[in-house]
Short mmCIF file of C-alpha atoms in Angstrom, two decimals:
data_model
loop_
_atom_site.label_atom_id
_atom_site.label_comp_id
_atom_site.label_asym_id
_atom_site.label_seq_id
_atom_site.Cartn_x
_atom_site.Cartn_y
_atom_site.Cartn_z
CA MET A 280 76.01 72.65 117.20
CA LYS A 281 73.97 75.54 118.90
CA PHE A 282 70.71 77.08 116.99
CA ALA A 283 69.36 80.28 115.99
CA VAL A 284 65.71 80.36 116.61
CA GLY A 285 63.03 82.86 115.85
CA PHE A 286 61.37 84.98 118.23
CA GLN A 287 57.38 84.19 117.75
CA TYR A 288 54.78 85.86 119.79
CA ARG A 289 52.36 83.88 121.76
CA GLN A 290 49.03 84.54 122.23
CA GLN A 291 48.15 81.80 124.49
CA GLY A 292 50.47 79.65 126.93
CA GLU A 293 53.59 80.29 127.81
CA LEU A 294 56.03 83.15 126.26
CA PHE A 295 58.82 82.43 124.31
CA SER A 296 61.30 83.43 126.34
CA GLU A 297 60.08 81.24 129.12
CA MET A 298 60.14 77.94 126.42
CA LEU A 299 64.05 79.08 125.78
CA THR A 300 64.66 78.34 129.76
CA ASP A 301 64.43 74.67 128.85
CA TYR A 302 67.24 75.18 126.06
CA ALA A 303 69.15 78.13 126.67
CA ASP A 304 72.61 75.86 126.94
CA ARG A 305 71.75 74.80 122.81
CA ILE A 306 70.39 78.31 121.82
CA ALA A 307 73.07 80.92 120.19
CA GLU A 308 71.15 82.92 118.94
CA VAL A 309 67.40 84.42 118.53
CA TYR A 310 66.68 86.19 115.58
CA PHE A 311 63.50 88.74 115.49
CA ALA A 312 61.73 91.04 113.81
CA TYR A 313 61.05 94.60 115.13
CA PRO A 314 57.02 95.56 114.90
CA GLU A 315 56.41 97.52 111.63
CA PHE A 316 59.61 96.52 109.54
CA ALA A 317 59.42 94.24 106.81
CA SER A 318 60.68 90.80 107.27
CA GLY A 319 60.84 88.08 105.46
CA ARG A 320 58.18 86.78 107.27
CA PRO A 321 54.42 88.29 107.73
CA ASP A 322 54.43 91.05 110.51
CA HIS A 323 51.92 89.35 113.08
CA GLY A 324 53.22 91.44 115.49
CA ALA A 325 51.78 94.27 114.23
CA ASN A 326 48.23 93.40 115.11
CA SER A 327 48.85 93.78 118.43
CA SER A 328 48.75 96.93 120.51
CA CYS A 329 51.33 96.18 122.94
CA ALA A 330 53.85 94.44 120.10
CA VAL A 331 56.83 96.63 121.03
CA GLU A 332 56.24 96.05 124.66
CA GLN A 333 56.13 92.74 124.62
CA ILE A 334 59.07 91.96 122.42
CA GLU A 335 61.33 94.59 124.14
CA TYR A 336 59.93 92.45 127.36
CA GLU A 337 60.77 89.26 126.40
CA LEU A 338 64.42 90.26 124.65
CA GLU A 339 65.48 91.66 127.63
CA GLN A 340 64.98 87.57 129.58
CA ILE A 341 66.51 86.61 126.76
CA ARG A 342 69.75 88.87 126.95
CA ALA A 343 69.91 87.38 130.26
CA MET A 344 70.34 83.67 129.49
CA HIS A 345 73.77 85.00 127.35
CA ILE A 346 71.67 84.36 124.05
CA LYS A 347 72.50 86.81 121.14
CA LEU A 348 70.05 89.04 119.45
CA ASP A 349 69.89 89.05 115.73
CA LEU A 350 67.71 91.97 113.84
CA LEU A 351 66.32 90.79 111.27
CA LEU A 352 65.84 93.79 108.52
CA ASN A 353 65.22 90.54 105.47
CA GLY A 354 62.59 92.30 103.74
CA ASN A 355 62.92 91.77 99.64
CA CYS A 356 61.63 95.12 99.38
CA TYR A 357 61.36 98.32 100.82
CA GLY A 358 59.21 99.95 98.19
CA GLN A 359 60.14 103.48 96.90
CA TRP A 360 61.72 103.81 101.01
CA ALA A 361 64.72 101.57 99.61
CA ILE A 362 67.54 103.64 99.52
CA SER A 363 66.01 107.08 101.10
CA GLU A 364 67.06 108.66 103.65
CA ARG A 365 63.99 107.59 105.71
CA PHE A 366 64.56 104.18 105.92
CA TYR A 367 67.87 105.40 106.78
CA ARG A 368 66.53 107.17 109.88
CA ASP A 369 63.97 104.39 110.77
CA ILE A 370 67.23 102.54 111.22
CA ALA A 371 69.03 104.71 113.32
CA ARG A 372 65.97 105.41 115.47
CA LEU A 373 65.72 101.49 116.26
CA LEU A 374 69.01 100.96 116.70
CA GLU A 375 69.29 103.76 118.89
CA ARG A 376 65.70 102.90 120.88
CA LEU A 377 67.24 99.15 121.23
CA SER A 378 70.67 100.31 122.63
CA ASP A 379 68.90 102.77 125.11
CA ASN A 380 66.56 99.74 126.35
CA GLY A 381 69.52 97.88 126.45
CA LEU A 382 68.91 95.38 123.81
CA LEU A 383 71.61 96.28 120.74
CA PRO A 384 71.94 93.25 118.81
CA GLU A 385 74.54 91.59 118.20
CA ILE A 386 73.92 90.51 114.65
CA ILE A 387 72.10 92.10 111.93
CA THR A 388 70.36 89.88 109.25
CA THR A 389 69.36 91.84 106.21
CA THR A 390 68.97 91.23 102.10
CA SER A 391 69.25 94.69 101.64
CA PRO A 392 72.40 95.76 101.21
CA PHE A 393 71.39 99.69 101.82
CA ALA A 394 70.30 98.09 105.23
CA ALA A 395 74.52 96.23 105.40
CA ALA A 396 75.87 99.72 104.80
CA ALA A 397 73.83 101.62 107.06
CA ILE A 398 74.32 99.20 110.09
CA ARG A 399 78.28 99.33 109.03
CA LYS A 400 78.06 103.27 109.54
CA LEU A 401 75.75 103.16 112.49
CA ALA A 402 77.10 100.21 114.53
CA PRO A 403 80.44 99.59 113.34
CA ALA A 404 80.95 96.79 116.02
CA MET A 405 77.52 95.05 114.55
CA GLU A 406 77.81 91.38 112.26
CA ILE A 407 76.42 91.82 109.39
CA ARG A 408 75.05 88.85 108.51
CA ALA A 409 73.39 88.03 104.77
CA SER A 410 70.31 86.68 104.99
CA VAL A 411 68.97 82.99 103.39
CA ASN A 412 67.05 84.97 101.39
CA MET A 413 69.78 86.56 99.16
CA ARG A 414 70.60 82.53 98.16
CA LEU A 415 73.67 82.80 97.90
CA ASP A 416 75.26 80.17 95.83
CA SER A 417 78.52 80.64 94.54
CA ILE A 418 81.99 81.76 96.14
CA THR A 419 81.93 84.28 93.26
CA ALA A 420 78.92 85.50 95.12
CA LEU A 421 80.38 85.98 97.87
CA GLU A 422 83.92 87.60 97.17
CA TYR A 423 81.84 90.69 95.77
CA LEU A 424 80.59 90.77 98.99
CA LEU A 425 83.29 90.10 100.97
CA GLU A 426 83.53 94.03 102.59
CA LYS A 427 80.08 94.15 103.03
CA PHE A 428 79.28 91.30 105.29
CA ASP A 429 80.90 89.37 107.85
CA SER A 430 79.02 86.06 107.91
CA PHE A 431 75.90 84.53 105.33
CA TYR A 432 73.38 82.06 104.99
CA LEU A 433 74.25 79.24 102.29
CA ARG A 434 71.02 78.96 99.62
CA ARG A 435 69.50 76.46 101.33
CA ASP A 436 68.50 74.49 98.28
CA LEU A 437 73.21 73.31 98.80
CA GLN A 438 73.10 72.41 101.31
CA ARG A 439 72.14 68.98 101.35
CA ASP A 440 75.61 67.99 99.41
CA LEU A 441 78.02 68.41 102.10
CA ASN A 442 80.50 68.64 99.41
CA ILE A 443 79.50 71.69 98.51
CA VAL A 444 79.12 72.89 102.03
CA ALA A 445 82.60 72.15 102.73
CA GLN A 446 83.70 74.39 100.18
CA PHE A 447 81.64 78.11 101.64
CA SER A 448 82.96 76.21 104.66
CA GLU A 449 86.90 76.51 103.51
CA TRP A 450 86.40 79.74 101.78
CA SER A 451 84.58 81.38 104.82
CA LYS A 452 87.40 79.87 107.23
CA LYS A 453 90.74 81.35 104.69
CA HIS A 454 88.37 85.14 104.89
CA ASP A 455 87.54 85.12 108.27
CA LYS A 456 83.69 85.08 107.78
CA LYS A 457 81.20 82.21 109.43
CA LEU A 458 79.18 79.81 107.47
CA CYS A 459 75.19 79.74 108.47
CA LEU A 460 72.73 77.18 107.44
CA LEU A 461 68.70 76.86 107.86
CA ALA A 462 67.51 73.51 108.77
CA ASN A 463 64.13 73.20 108.86
CA SER A 464 62.61 75.30 105.70
CA GLY A 465 59.71 73.50 104.23
CA CYS A 466 59.93 75.74 101.08
CA LEU A 467 60.24 73.67 97.48
CA ARG A 468 63.64 72.66 96.71
CA ASN A 469 64.76 75.97 93.91
CA CYS A 470 61.20 77.17 94.16
CA PRO A 471 60.63 79.67 90.99
CA TYR A 472 57.95 81.55 92.98
CA GLN A 473 60.45 82.68 96.01
CA THR A 474 61.29 86.14 94.63
CA PHE A 475 57.27 86.70 93.98
CA HIS A 476 56.64 85.18 97.35
CA ASP A 477 58.91 87.23 99.21
CA ASN A 478 58.22 90.58 97.81
CA LEU A 479 54.23 90.19 98.23
CA VAL A 480 55.60 88.88 102.36
CA ALA A 481 57.38 92.24 101.96
CA HIS A 482 54.58 94.04 101.69
CA ASP A 483 51.73 91.82 103.87
CA SER A 484 50.48 94.74 105.88
CA ASP A 485 49.05 96.80 102.87
CA VAL A 486 47.85 92.55 100.85
CA ARG A 487 46.01 92.15 103.68
CA GLU A 488 43.68 95.82 103.70
CA ILE A 489 42.98 94.51 100.01
CA ARG A 490 41.17 92.82 98.59
CA ASN A 491 42.55 89.62 96.89
CA HIS A 492 41.15 87.44 93.71
CA ALA A 493 40.30 84.50 95.08
CA GLY A 494 40.82 82.49 92.84
CA PHE A 495 44.26 82.53 92.81
CA MET A 496 47.18 80.30 95.05
CA PRO A 497 50.29 82.64 95.64
CA HIS A 498 51.65 79.61 97.39
CA LEU A 499 53.83 76.79 95.09
CA CYS A 500 53.55 74.56 97.47
CA TRP A 501 50.45 74.71 98.85
CA GLU A 502 49.08 74.46 95.61
CA ARG A 503 51.13 71.20 94.57
CA TYR A 504 50.18 69.87 98.11
CA LYS A 505 46.50 70.59 98.07
CA ASP A 506 45.25 66.88 97.02
CA GLY A 507 47.87 66.04 99.72
CA THR A 508 49.77 64.71 96.30
CA ASN A 509 53.56 64.99 95.39
CA LEU A 510 55.40 63.90 98.60
CA ALA A 511 58.15 63.54 96.63
CA ASP A 512 58.61 67.61 96.26
CA PHE A 513 58.84 67.86 99.36
CA LEU A 514 61.16 64.88 100.29
CA ARG A 515 63.27 66.77 97.56
CA SER A 516 63.70 69.74 99.50
CA SER A 517 66.01 71.26 101.43
CA TRP A 518 65.57 70.46 105.28
CA ILE A 519 67.89 68.65 107.31
CA ARG A 520 66.63 65.57 109.78
CA PRO A 521 67.74 67.07 113.72
CA GLU A 522 69.57 63.38 113.38
CA ASP A 523 71.78 64.65 110.22
CA VAL A 524 72.28 67.90 112.20
CA HIS A 525 76.20 66.13 113.47
CA LYS A 526 77.36 66.20 110.18
CA TYR A 527 77.40 70.16 109.56
CA GLU A 528 79.59 71.06 112.73
CA PRO A 529 82.54 70.94 111.30
CA TYR A 530 81.79 73.59 108.61
CA CYS A 531 79.22 76.21 109.98
CA SER A 532 78.90 77.88 113.01
CA THR A 533 75.15 78.23 113.21
CA VAL A 534 72.35 76.37 112.07
CA LYS A 535 68.93 78.52 112.03
CA LEU A 536 65.73 76.86 113.16
CA ALA A 537 62.03 78.49 111.00
CA THR A 538 60.38 78.97 114.89
CA ARG A 539 58.36 82.48 114.21
CA GLN A 540 55.04 81.03 112.90
CA HIS A 541 55.58 77.25 113.57
CA SER A 542 52.63 76.13 115.31
CA ASN A 543 54.32 74.24 117.76
CA PRO A 544 57.95 76.04 118.10
CA ARG A 545 58.83 73.75 121.63
CA SER A 546 58.83 70.56 119.79
CA VAL A 547 60.77 71.98 116.66
CA ILE A 548 63.08 73.77 119.20
CA ALA A 549 63.50 70.36 121.37
CA ALA A 550 63.85 67.58 118.20
CA TYR A 551 67.08 69.67 117.23
CA CYS A 552 68.62 70.11 120.60
CA ALA A 553 68.36 66.38 121.34
CA GLU A 554 69.22 65.59 117.32
CA ARG A 555 66.18 62.96 117.45
CA PHE A 556 63.00 63.33 116.77
CA ASP A 557 60.58 60.66 116.95
CA GLY A 558 57.48 61.93 114.80
CA ASN A 559 56.11 62.86 111.83
CA VAL A 560 58.76 64.87 109.94
CA LEU A 561 55.52 66.76 108.03
CA ASP A 562 56.18 68.81 111.31
CA LEU A 563 59.14 69.26 111.63
CA THR A 564 59.42 72.42 109.17
CA GLU A 565 58.29 75.98 108.36
CA PRO A 566 55.23 75.62 106.54
CA CYS A 567 54.05 72.35 108.50
CA TYR A 568 52.72 70.39 106.40
CA ALA A 569 51.39 67.55 108.25
CA GLN A 570 47.38 68.63 107.66
CA ALA A 571 47.85 68.62 104.08
CA PHE A 572 48.59 65.15 103.52
CA ALA A 573 46.85 63.86 106.53
CA PRO A 574 46.47 61.31 107.57
CA LYS A 575 49.95 60.07 105.50
CA ILE A 576 53.07 60.71 107.77
CA ILE A 577 56.88 60.54 107.18
CA ASP A 578 57.61 58.52 109.84
CA ASN A 579 61.91 60.16 110.75
CA ARG A 580 62.70 56.74 112.68
CA LEU A 581 61.77 55.26 109.67
CA LEU A 582 64.43 57.22 107.44
CA ASP A 583 67.07 55.91 109.73
CA GLY A 584 70.02 54.83 107.24
CA VAL A 585 68.24 56.87 104.27
CA GLU A 586 70.31 58.95 102.10
CA LEU A 587 67.81 61.67 101.28
CA PRO A 588 67.68 63.09 98.22
CA GLY A 589 71.06 65.67 97.79
CA SER A 590 72.38 67.39 94.34
CA CYS A 591 70.26 65.14 92.30
CA ALA A 592 67.42 67.05 93.36
CA GLN A 593 68.56 69.92 91.44
CA ASN A 594 67.77 68.64 88.10
CA CYS A 595 65.78 65.55 89.14
CA THR A 596 65.56 63.05 86.43
CA HIS A 597 62.79 60.71 88.39
CA CYS A 598 64.79 57.95 88.69
CA GLY A 599 62.28 56.39 91.25
CA ARG A 600 64.42 56.21 93.77
CA CYS A 601 62.67 58.76 96.17
CA GLN A 602 58.87 56.74 95.67
CA LYS A 603 61.29 54.03 97.21
CA ILE A 604 62.29 55.69 99.87
CA LEU A 605 58.76 57.03 100.65
CA GLU A 606 56.93 53.60 100.41
CA GLN A 607 59.51 53.17 103.24
CA ALA A 608 58.87 55.62 105.03
CA VAL A 609 55.30 56.52 104.39
CA ARG A 610 52.38 55.26 107.15
CA THR A 611 48.69 56.21 107.22
CA ILE A 612 47.54 56.86 111.14
CA GLY A 613 44.26 55.09 111.53
CA MET A 614 44.73 52.54 108.83
#
């Protein structure tokens, strides 16, 4: 199994591209957002006056490792410009700049049908991938997109059910498409805030300039985890243990690791490349929830041989199974 990892601006220590030299043989793709283009994460890089120079320098180093580049245009909202001539020109100019610098991506990942159509016209050879944020959860949806996308991320809420993964994989191979998965999302399963949150992130640069109401938590996961409870919600989420990645090899071409904002991306990449992790599962996901539950941890070694909640978590009946798993795997550090 090879992985796609998310580019991260590093303010200190080793550069992201330097980090990847230790894992280059297991990294197939690096996905990145270009400064000032909305994506599925806040644009922290835009805060730096040298953001463009840094990312282009690092992409050059990454390409030299024979790792594919995946441009993110996966913002959930592009406002009044969403289907505009201006947005089309912005995409065209970005592709031209990257091409002139020898950095034209092999892949674009997007939630925008407009961006997908623009790329198909501007760069016909580029692979167009449907973002995980499109929440594709039916073969019918894929059939609608058959001529518009070349690969897609399965809705993460489904991926612990290998029978479902196999069905999507069979359809993908039959239609010469690629199935991809996101391994370490920390998002709540079937989160009802997702559309709201994705739209908020797409407007992050504007939101940061406004005095926002202090009494509202826009992230449902942090609201539920703020007092160190609801560990069962985390257990029922969609993350895949590094030890279980091999189970997906027959079905998908790419496993994505969320590292764009993780506090320790090296540890995440190392764990999945090794397909083993001796630590706190809460440290593996993005968002990383270790601080919310400290001093409690979920010891990954104590999950060996445990079948994590799969399709049953879609409509949980609170049967007590998750609590039994937690009783086995949760430890309190320092006590």
